[in-house]
Coordinates of C-alpha atoms in Angstrom, one line a residue:
X1 CA 0.7 15.0 -32.0
X2 CA -2.0 12.5 -32.9
X3 CA -4.6 11.9 -30.2
X4 CA -7.0 9.0 -29.8
X5 CA -10.1 8.2 -27.8
X6 CA -9.3 5.9 -24.9
X7 CA -11.6 2.9 -24.4
X8 CA -14.1 2.9 -21.6
X9 CA -12.6 -0.3 -20.1
X10 CA -9.2 1.3 -19.8
X11 CA -10.5 4.4 -18.2
X12 CA -12.6 2.4 -15.7
X13 CA -9.5 0.2 -14.8
X14 CA -7.3 3.3 -14.4
X15 CA -9.8 5.0 -12.2
X16 CA -10.2 1.9 -10.1
X17 CA -6.5 1.2 -9.4
X18 CA -5.8 4.7 -8.3
X19 CA -8.5 4.9 -5.5
X20 CA -6.7 2.8 -2.9
X21 CA -3.2 4.2 -2.6
X22 CA -3.0 7.7 -4.3
X23 CA -3.6 10.8 -2.2
X24 CA -5.3 12.6 -5.1
X25 CA -6.7 10.0 -7.4
X26 CA -8.9 12.4 -9.3
X27 CA -5.9 14.6 -10.4
X28 CA -3.7 11.5 -11.1
X29 CA -6.5 9.9 -13.2
X30 CA -7.0 13.1 -15.2
X31 CA -3.3 13.7 -15.9
X32 CA -2.5 10.1 -16.8
X33 CA -5.5 9.9 -19.1
X34 CA -4.5 13.1 -20.9
X35 CA -0.9 11.8 -21.3
X36 CA -2.2 8.4 -22.7
X37 CA -4.5 10.2 -25.1
X38 CA -1.7 12.6 -26.3
X39 CA 0.9 9.8 -26.6
X40 CA -0.6 6.6 -28.1
X41 CA 2.8 4.8 -27.7
X42 CA 2.4 4.8 -23.9
X43 CA 0.5 2.1 -22.1
X44 CA -0.5 1.9 -18.5
X45 CA 0.1 -0.9 -16.0
X46 CA 0.9 -1.4 -12.3
X47 CA 4.3 -2.6 -11.2
X48 CA 6.3 -2.8 -8.0
X49 CA 8.9 0.0 -7.9
X50 CA 11.9 -0.3 -5.6
X51 CA 13.5 3.0 -4.6
X52 CA 17.2 3.7 -4.0
X53 CA 16.7 3.1 -0.3
X54 CA 15.1 -0.4 -0.9
X55 CA 11.5 0.6 -0.3
X56 CA 9.1 -1.2 -2.6
X57 CA 5.7 0.2 -3.6
X58 CA 3.0 -0.7 -6.1
X59 CA 2.9 2.3 -8.5
X60 CA 1.2 3.2 -11.8
X61 CA 3.7 2.8 -14.6
X62 CA 3.4 4.3 -18.1
X63 CA 5.7 2.3 -20.3
X64 CA 6.3 2.6 -24.0
X65 CA 8.2 5.2 -26.1
X66 CA 8.4 8.9 -26.7
X67 CA 9.2 10.6 -30.0
X68 CA 12.5 12.4 -30.5
X69 CA 13.3 14.5 -33.6
X70 CA 17.0 13.7 -34.2
X71 CA 18.7 15.0 -37.4
X72 CA 15.4 15.5 -39.1
X73 CA 14.1 12.0 -38.4
X74 CA 11.7 10.9 -35.6
X75 CA 12.9 8.1 -33.4
X76 CA 11.1 6.3 -30.6
X77 CA 12.9 6.4 -27.3
X78 CA 11.8 3.6 -24.9
X79 CA 10.9 5.0 -21.4
X80 CA 9.2 4.1 -18.1
X81 CA 7.3 6.7 -16.2
X82 CA 6.5 5.9 -12.6
X83 CA 3.8 7.9 -10.9
X84 CA 4.3 8.1 -7.1
X85 CA 1.5 7.9 -4.6
X86 CA 2.1 11.6 -3.6
X87 CA 1.4 12.9 -7.1
X88 CA 0.9 15.8 -7.9
X89 CA 2.9 16.9 -4.9
X90 CA 5.8 14.6 -5.8
X91 CA 7.3 14.5 -9.3
X92 CA 7.1 11.4 -11.5
X93 CA 10.2 9.2 -11.9
X94 CA 11.4 8.8 -15.5
X95 CA 13.8 6.1 -16.8
X96 CA 15.2 5.3 -20.2
X97 CA 14.9 1.6 -20.9
X98 CA 17.1 0.5 -23.9
X99 CA 16.2 -2.6 -25.8
X100 CA 18.5 -5.5 -26.6
X101 CA 19.7 -3.7 -29.8
X102 CA 20.4 -0.4 -28.1
X103 CA 23.1 0.8 -25.7
X104 CA 22.5 3.4 -23.1
X105 CA 24.5 6.7 -23.5
X106 CA 24.6 8.6 -20.1
X107 CA 24.7 12.4 -20.4
X108 CA 23.8 15.6 -18.7
X109 CA 20.2 14.4 -18.1
X110 CA 20.5 10.6 -18.0
X111 CA 22.7 8.6 -15.6
X112 CA 24.2 5.2 -16.0
X113 CA 21.1 3.5 -14.7
X114 CA 18.8 5.2 -17.2
X115 CA 17.2 7.6 -14.7
X116 CA 16.3 11.0 -16.1
X117 CA 17.2 14.3 -14.3
X118 CA 15.6 17.4 -15.7
X119 CA 15.4 21.0 -14.5
X120 CA 11.6 20.6 -14.9
X121 CA 11.6 17.7 -12.4
X122 CA 13.9 19.6 -10.0
X123 CA 11.5 22.6 -9.9
X124 CA 8.4 20.4 -9.8
X125 CA 5.6 22.3 -8.0
X126 CA 7.9 25.2 -6.9
X127 CA 7.3 27.6 -9.8
X128 CA 4.2 28.8 -11.5
X129 CA 4.5 26.3 -14.3
X130 CA 2.0 23.6 -14.8
X131 CA 3.4 20.3 -13.4
X132 CA 1.7 17.5 -15.2
X133 CA 2.6 14.2 -16.8
X134 CA 2.0 15.4 -20.4
X135 CA 4.3 18.4 -19.8
X136 CA 7.0 16.0 -18.5
X137 CA 6.6 13.9 -21.7
X138 CA 7.1 17.0 -23.8
X139 CA 10.2 18.0 -21.8
X140 CA 11.7 14.5 -22.2
X141 CA 11.1 14.6 -26.0
X142 CA 12.8 18.0 -26.2
X143 CA 15.8 16.8 -24.2
X144 CA 16.1 13.5 -26.1
X145 CA 16.1 15.5 -29.4
X146 CA 19.1 17.5 -28.2
X147 CA 21.0 14.7 -26.4
X148 CA 20.0 11.2 -27.6
X149 CA 20.1 8.8 -24.6
X150 CA 20.5 5.6 -26.7
X151 CA 22.5 4.4 -29.7
X152 CA 22.7 1.3 -31.8
X153 CA 25.0 -1.4 -30.5
X154 CA 28.4 -1.7 -32.2
X155 CA 28.6 -3.8 -35.4
X156 CA 30.7 -6.5 -33.6
X157 CA 27.7 -7.7 -31.6
X158 CA 25.6 -8.3 -34.7
X159 CA 28.2 -10.2 -36.8
X160 CA 26.1 -13.3 -37.1
X161 CA 23.1 -11.3 -38.3
X162 CA 25.3 -9.7 -41.1
X163 CA 26.2 -13.2 -42.3
X164 CA 22.6 -14.0 -43.2
X165 CA 21.7 -10.5 -44.4
X166 CA 21.6 -9.2 -47.9
X167 CA 24.4 -7.1 -49.4
X168 CA 22.3 -4.0 -49.0
X169 CA 21.8 -4.8 -45.4
X170 CA 25.6 -5.3 -45.0
X171 CA 26.3 -1.9 -46.4
X172 CA 23.7 -0.3 -44.1
X173 CA 25.2 -2.0 -41.1
X174 CA 28.7 -0.9 -42.0
X175 CA 27.5 2.7 -42.4
X176 CA 25.8 2.6 -39.0
X177 CA 28.9 1.1 -37.3
X178 CA 31.1 3.9 -38.7
X179 CA 28.9 6.7 -37.3
X180 CA 26.5 5.5 -34.5
X181 CA 23.1 7.0 -34.8
X182 CA 20.0 6.7 -32.5
X183 CA 17.8 3.8 -33.8
X184 CA 14.2 2.9 -33.3
X185 CA 13.4 0.1 -30.8
X186 CA 13.2 -3.3 -32.6
X187 CA 9.4 -3.4 -32.1
X188 CA 7.5 -0.2 -31.8
X189 CA 5.0 -0.1 -29.0
X190 CA 1.7 -0.8 -30.6
X191 CA -1.1 1.6 -30.1
X192 CA -4.4 0.4 -28.6
X193 CA -6.1 -2.0 -30.9
X194 CA -9.2 -1.2 -32.8
X195 CA -11.2 -3.1 -30.2
X196 CA -10.0 -0.8 -27.5
X197 CA -10.2 2.4 -29.5
X198 CA -14.0 2.1 -30.0
X199 CA -16.5 1.7 -27.1
X200 CA -17.8 -1.7 -26.4
X201 CA -20.6 -2.4 -28.9
X202 CA -24.1 -3.0 -27.5
X203 CA -25.2 -6.6 -27.2
X204 CA -27.2 -7.6 -30.4
X205 CA -30.8 -8.5 -29.9
X206 CA -31.6 -12.1 -29.3
X207 CA -32.2 -13.8 -32.6
X208 CA -35.3 -15.9 -33.1
X209 CA -35.7 -18.9 -35.3
X210 CA -37.8 -17.9 -38.2
X211 CA -37.2 -21.0 -40.3
X212 CA -40.1 -22.8 -38.6
X213 CA -42.5 -20.0 -38.7
X214 CA -44.7 -21.8 -41.3
X215 CA -44.9 -24.9 -39.2
X216 CA -45.8 -22.9 -36.1
X217 CA -48.4 -20.9 -37.9
X218 CA -50.2 -24.1 -39.0
X219 CA -50.7 -25.2 -35.3
X220 CA -54.3 -25.0 -34.3
X221 CA -54.0 -25.2 -30.5
X222 CA -54.3 -21.8 -28.8
X223 CA -52.3 -20.0 -27.6
X224 CA -49.7 -20.3 -30.4
X225 CA -46.4 -21.9 -29.2
X226 CA -43.0 -20.6 -30.0
X227 CA -41.4 -22.1 -33.1
X228 CA -39.6 -25.4 -32.5
X229 CA -35.8 -25.7 -32.7
X230 CA -34.5 -27.5 -35.7
X231 CA -33.4 -30.5 -33.6
X232 CA -36.8 -31.1 -32.0
X233 CA -38.5 -30.4 -35.3
X234 CA -36.5 -33.1 -37.0
X235 CA -37.2 -35.5 -34.2
X236 CA -40.9 -34.8 -34.4
X237 CA -40.9 -35.4 -38.2
X238 CA -39.1 -38.7 -37.8
X239 CA -41.3 -39.9 -35.0
X240 CA -43.4 -43.0 -36.1
X241 CA -46.3 -42.1 -33.9
X242 CA -46.6 -38.6 -35.2
X243 CA -46.2 -39.9 -38.8
X244 CA -49.0 -42.3 -38.1
X245 CA -51.1 -39.5 -36.7
X246 CA -50.5 -37.4 -39.8
X247 CA -51.4 -40.3 -42.0
X248 CA -54.6 -41.1 -40.1
X249 CA -55.6 -37.4 -40.1
X250 CA -55.5 -37.5 -43.9
X251 CA -58.0 -40.5 -44.0
X252 CA -61.4 -39.5 -45.1
X253 CA -64.2 -41.6 -43.8
X254 CA -66.6 -42.9 -46.6
X255 CA -70.2 -42.1 -46.2
X256 CA -73.1 -44.3 -47.2
X257 CA -76.6 -43.6 -47.8
X258 CA -77.9 -46.8 -46.1
X259 CA -75.6 -47.9 -43.3
X260 CA -75.8 -51.5 -42.1
X261 CA -74.4 -53.5 -39.1
X262 CA -70.9 -53.8 -40.6
X263 CA -70.8 -50.1 -41.2
X264 CA -71.7 -49.5 -37.5
X265 CA -69.0 -51.9 -36.4
X266 CA -66.5 -50.1 -38.7
X267 CA -67.5 -46.7 -37.4
X268 CA -67.0 -47.8 -33.8
X269 CA -63.6 -49.2 -34.6
X270 CA -62.6 -46.0 -36.5
X271 CA -63.8 -43.8 -33.6
X272 CA -61.7 -45.8 -31.1
X273 CA -58.6 -45.5 -33.4
X274 CA -59.2 -41.7 -33.8
X275 CA -59.6 -41.2 -30.0
X276 CA -56.2 -43.1 -29.4
X277 CA -54.5 -41.0 -32.1
X278 CA -56.0 -37.8 -30.5
X279 CA -54.6 -38.8 -27.1
X280 CA -51.1 -39.5 -28.6
X281 CA -51.3 -36.2 -30.5
X282 CA -52.1 -34.4 -27.2
X283 CA -49.4 -36.2 -25.3
X284 CA -46.8 -35.3 -28.0
X285 CA -48.0 -31.7 -28.0
X286 CA -47.7 -31.6 -24.2
X287 CA -44.1 -32.9 -24.3
X288 CA -43.1 -30.5 -27.0
X289 CA -44.7 -27.6 -25.1
X290 CA -43.0 -28.7 -21.9
X291 CA -39.6 -28.8 -23.6
X292 CA -40.2 -25.4 -25.2
X293 CA -41.3 -24.0 -21.8
X294 CA -38.0 -25.3 -20.2
X295 CA -35.9 -23.7 -23.0
X296 CA -37.9 -20.5 -22.6
X297 CA -37.5 -20.4 -18.8
X298 CA -33.7 -21.2 -19.2
X299 CA -33.2 -18.3 -21.6
X300 CA -35.3 -16.0 -19.4
X301 CA -33.4 -16.9 -16.3
X302 CA -30.1 -16.3 -18.0
X303 CA -31.3 -12.9 -19.4
X304 CA -32.6 -11.9 -16.0
X305 CA -29.4 -12.9 -14.3
X306 CA -27.3 -10.9 -16.8
X307 CA -29.7 -8.0 -16.5
X308 CA -29.5 -8.0 -12.7
X309 CA -25.7 -8.2 -12.8
X310 CA -25.5 -5.2 -15.2
X311 CA -28.1 -3.4 -13.1
X312 CA -26.1 -4.0 -10.0
X313 CA -22.9 -2.7 -11.6
X314 CA -24.7 0.4 -12.9
X315 CA -26.1 1.0 -9.5
X316 CA -22.7 0.6 -7.9
X317 CA -21.2 3.0 -10.4
X318 CA -24.0 5.5 -9.8
X319 CA -23.6 5.3 -6.0
X320 CA -19.9 5.7 -6.3
X321 CA -20.1 8.7 -8.5
X322 CA -22.8 10.1 -6.2
X323 CA -20.4 9.8 -3.3
X324 CA -17.6 11.4 -5.3
X325 CA -19.9 14.3 -6.3
X326 CA -21.1 14.7 -2.7
X327 CA -17.5 14.8 -1.5
X328 CA -16.4 17.3 -4.1
X329 CA -19.5 19.4 -3.4
X330 CA -18.8 19.5 0.3
X331 CA -15.1 20.4 -0.4
X332 CA -16.2 23.3 -2.7
X333 CA -18.6 24.5 0.0
X334 CA -15.9 24.4 2.6
X335 CA -13.5 26.2 0.3
X336 CA -16.1 28.8 -0.5
X337 CA -16.8 29.4 3.3
X338 CA -13.1 29.7 3.9
X339 CA -12.6 32.2 1.1
X340 CA -15.5 34.2 2.4
X341 CA -14.1 34.3 5.9
X342 CA -10.6 35.2 4.6
X343 CA -12.1 38.0 2.5
X344 CA -13.9 39.4 5.6
X345 CA -10.8 39.3 7.7
X346 CA -8.8 40.9 4.9
X347 CA -11.3 43.7 4.5
X348 CA -11.3 44.3 8.2
X349 CA -7.5 44.4 8.3
X350 CA -7.4 46.8 5.4
X351 CA -9.9 49.1 7.0
X352 CA -8.0 49.1 10.3
X353 CA -4.7 49.8 8.5
X354 CA -6.3 52.7 6.6
X355 CA -7.6 54.2 9.9
X356 CA -4.2 53.8 11.5
X357 CA -2.5 55.5 8.5
X358 CA -5.0 58.4 8.7
X359 CA -4.4 58.8 12.5
X360 CA -0.6 58.7 12.0
X361 CA -0.8 61.4 9.3
X362 CA -2.7 63.7 11.7
X363 CA -0.1 63.3 14.5
X364 CA 2.3 66.2 15.1
X365 CA 6.1 65.7 14.7
X366 CA 7.6 64.6 18.0
X367 CA 10.8 66.3 19.3
X368 CA 12.8 63.6 21.1
X369 CA 14.6 66.2 23.2
X370 CA 11.3 67.4 24.6
X371 CA 10.0 63.9 25.2
X372 CA 13.2 62.5 26.9
X373 CA 14.1 64.8 29.7
X374 CA 15.3 64.6 33.3
X375 CA 13.5 65.6 36.5
X376 CA 15.2 69.1 36.7
X377 CA 17.4 71.4 34.8
X378 CA 20.6 70.2 36.5
X379 CA 20.0 66.7 35.5
X380 CA 19.3 67.8 31.9
X381 CA 22.6 69.6 31.9
X382 CA 24.3 66.5 33.2
X383 CA 22.8 64.4 30.3
X384 CA 24.0 66.9 27.8
X385 CA 27.5 67.1 29.2
X386 CA 27.9 63.3 29.2
X387 CA 26.6 63.1 25.6
X388 CA 29.1 65.8 24.5
X389 CA 31.9 64.0 26.3
X390 CA 31.2 60.8 24.4
X391 CA 31.0 62.7 21.1
X392 CA 34.4 64.3 21.7
X393 CA 35.8 60.9 22.5
X394 CA 34.5 59.5 19.2
X395 CA 35.8 62.5 17.3
X396 CA 39.4 62.1 18.7
X397 CA 39.2 58.4 17.7
X398 CA 38.2 59.3 14.2
X399 CA 41.1 61.9 13.9
X400 CA 43.5 59.3 15.1
X401 CA 42.4 56.8 12.5
X402 CA 42.6 59.5 9.8
X403 CA 46.1 60.4 10.9
X404 CA 47.2 56.8 10.9
X405 CA 45.9 56.3 7.3
X406 CA 47.7 59.5 6.2
X407 CA 44.6 61.5 5.5
X408 CA 45.5 64.5 7.6
X409 CA 48.9 66.0 8.4
X410 CA 50.5 65.8 11.8
X411 CA 50.2 69.5 12.6
X412 CA 46.4 69.6 12.0
X413 CA 46.0 66.4 14.0
X414 CA 47.8 67.8 17.0
X415 CA 46.0 71.1 16.8
X416 CA 42.5 69.7 16.6
X417 CA 43.2 67.0 19.2
X418 CA 44.6 69.5 21.7
X419 CA 41.5 71.7 21.3
X420 CA 39.1 68.7 21.7
X421 CA 41.0 67.4 24.7
X422 CA 40.8 70.9 26.4
X423 CA 37.0 71.0 25.7
X424 CA 36.6 67.4 26.9
X425 CA 38.5 68.2 30.1
X426 CA 36.2 71.2 30.9
X427 CA 33.1 69.1 30.3
X428 CA 34.3 66.3 32.5
X429 CA 35.2 68.7 35.3
X430 CA 31.7 70.2 35.1
X431 CA 30.2 66.7 35.2
X432 CA 32.2 65.9 38.4
X433 CA 31.1 69.1 40.0
X434 CA 27.4 68.5 39.3
X435 CA 27.7 64.9 40.6
X436 CA 29.2 66.2 43.8
X437 CA 26.4 68.7 44.3
X438 CA 23.8 66.0 43.7
X439 CA 25.5 63.5 45.9
X440 CA 25.9 61.0 43.0
X441 CA 28.6 58.4 43.1
X442 CA 31.0 58.6 40.2

């Protein structure tokens, strides 16, 4: 049986949906996760289940297929497993759900509605066996292998499909119609995708634009600004003002050994032009820096928001698991105290029982005739006479039954009965005499 690692998102969803309604969500979560890992063809979901008495409840449903080895081949039997809120005290409810190309075959373990009845479900929680979902799946696979619950539909229902099929397909359909065999569902239930099988990958580090590193390195203004995006960089290169600034920055002023008045005028005009270019350069640099600052602040705010959200989720999960741990810890302490108390009571009871046994072994044997006696000798004689009278009465009754059944002959019956009756008469006469002497009413 191939096993797979369940994705973290699926486990978190499964743990979350079981908390509200289920009486033992931890056990239910564990058993369902083990079954999903052992049977990749099963998928979890929540659906409303309506019972036979009309009661509707939102339950965890494991739907998909279970393998069944029939005549040396493995087939997928579509099933639905409903996990009740009382699990593990109550057994799951299993149904066979045939597809459109299958027909349900009721049997000893499956009724006409598809519900499964197994001895394993009937004895759920009563015996020493381990009552879990994965064991139920194994039992269903074993039963389905012995008694297939579904078969292929008759060939008459698929006549139109045979008209467009190949000759080989026609021969295969004819063979299947002559001897119906269990078939696979038309579409096998897919296992979890590769995206689910592996944990969610970590977020990649934020990429930085390195194409403009050379242009940023050539900037002289401290501190160095982040590299410009491609769009702003293209706008800056196409800007006439900045192009003019670049051209003017490349102009080299001529120097003269003997300046004159015209040279002084040219120098003043050149200084004014350079100051204007410098102001435009500073203005453009401030705008670019402002835009970069806005982009940086936007990225930082988004990153901080996501970081705060992740931190809150992690904190919530830590708090929740801390509460679960505290709850389980208190339960274990309570169980430990109860076990200690029970052990103390049991040891005390065992000690008391042993002392009682020792005392009873030291007691002398009691003679009931000595314990139960009358006030005087006459009354004791009266008790004995009455007891002997009742014994003779029972003996005569037994002789009568034996004679009626033919066990003793008539002569022996009459002889013994006469002797017993004579003895009984004498004892009754003595009883009457003692009663008269004591003044007792007969």
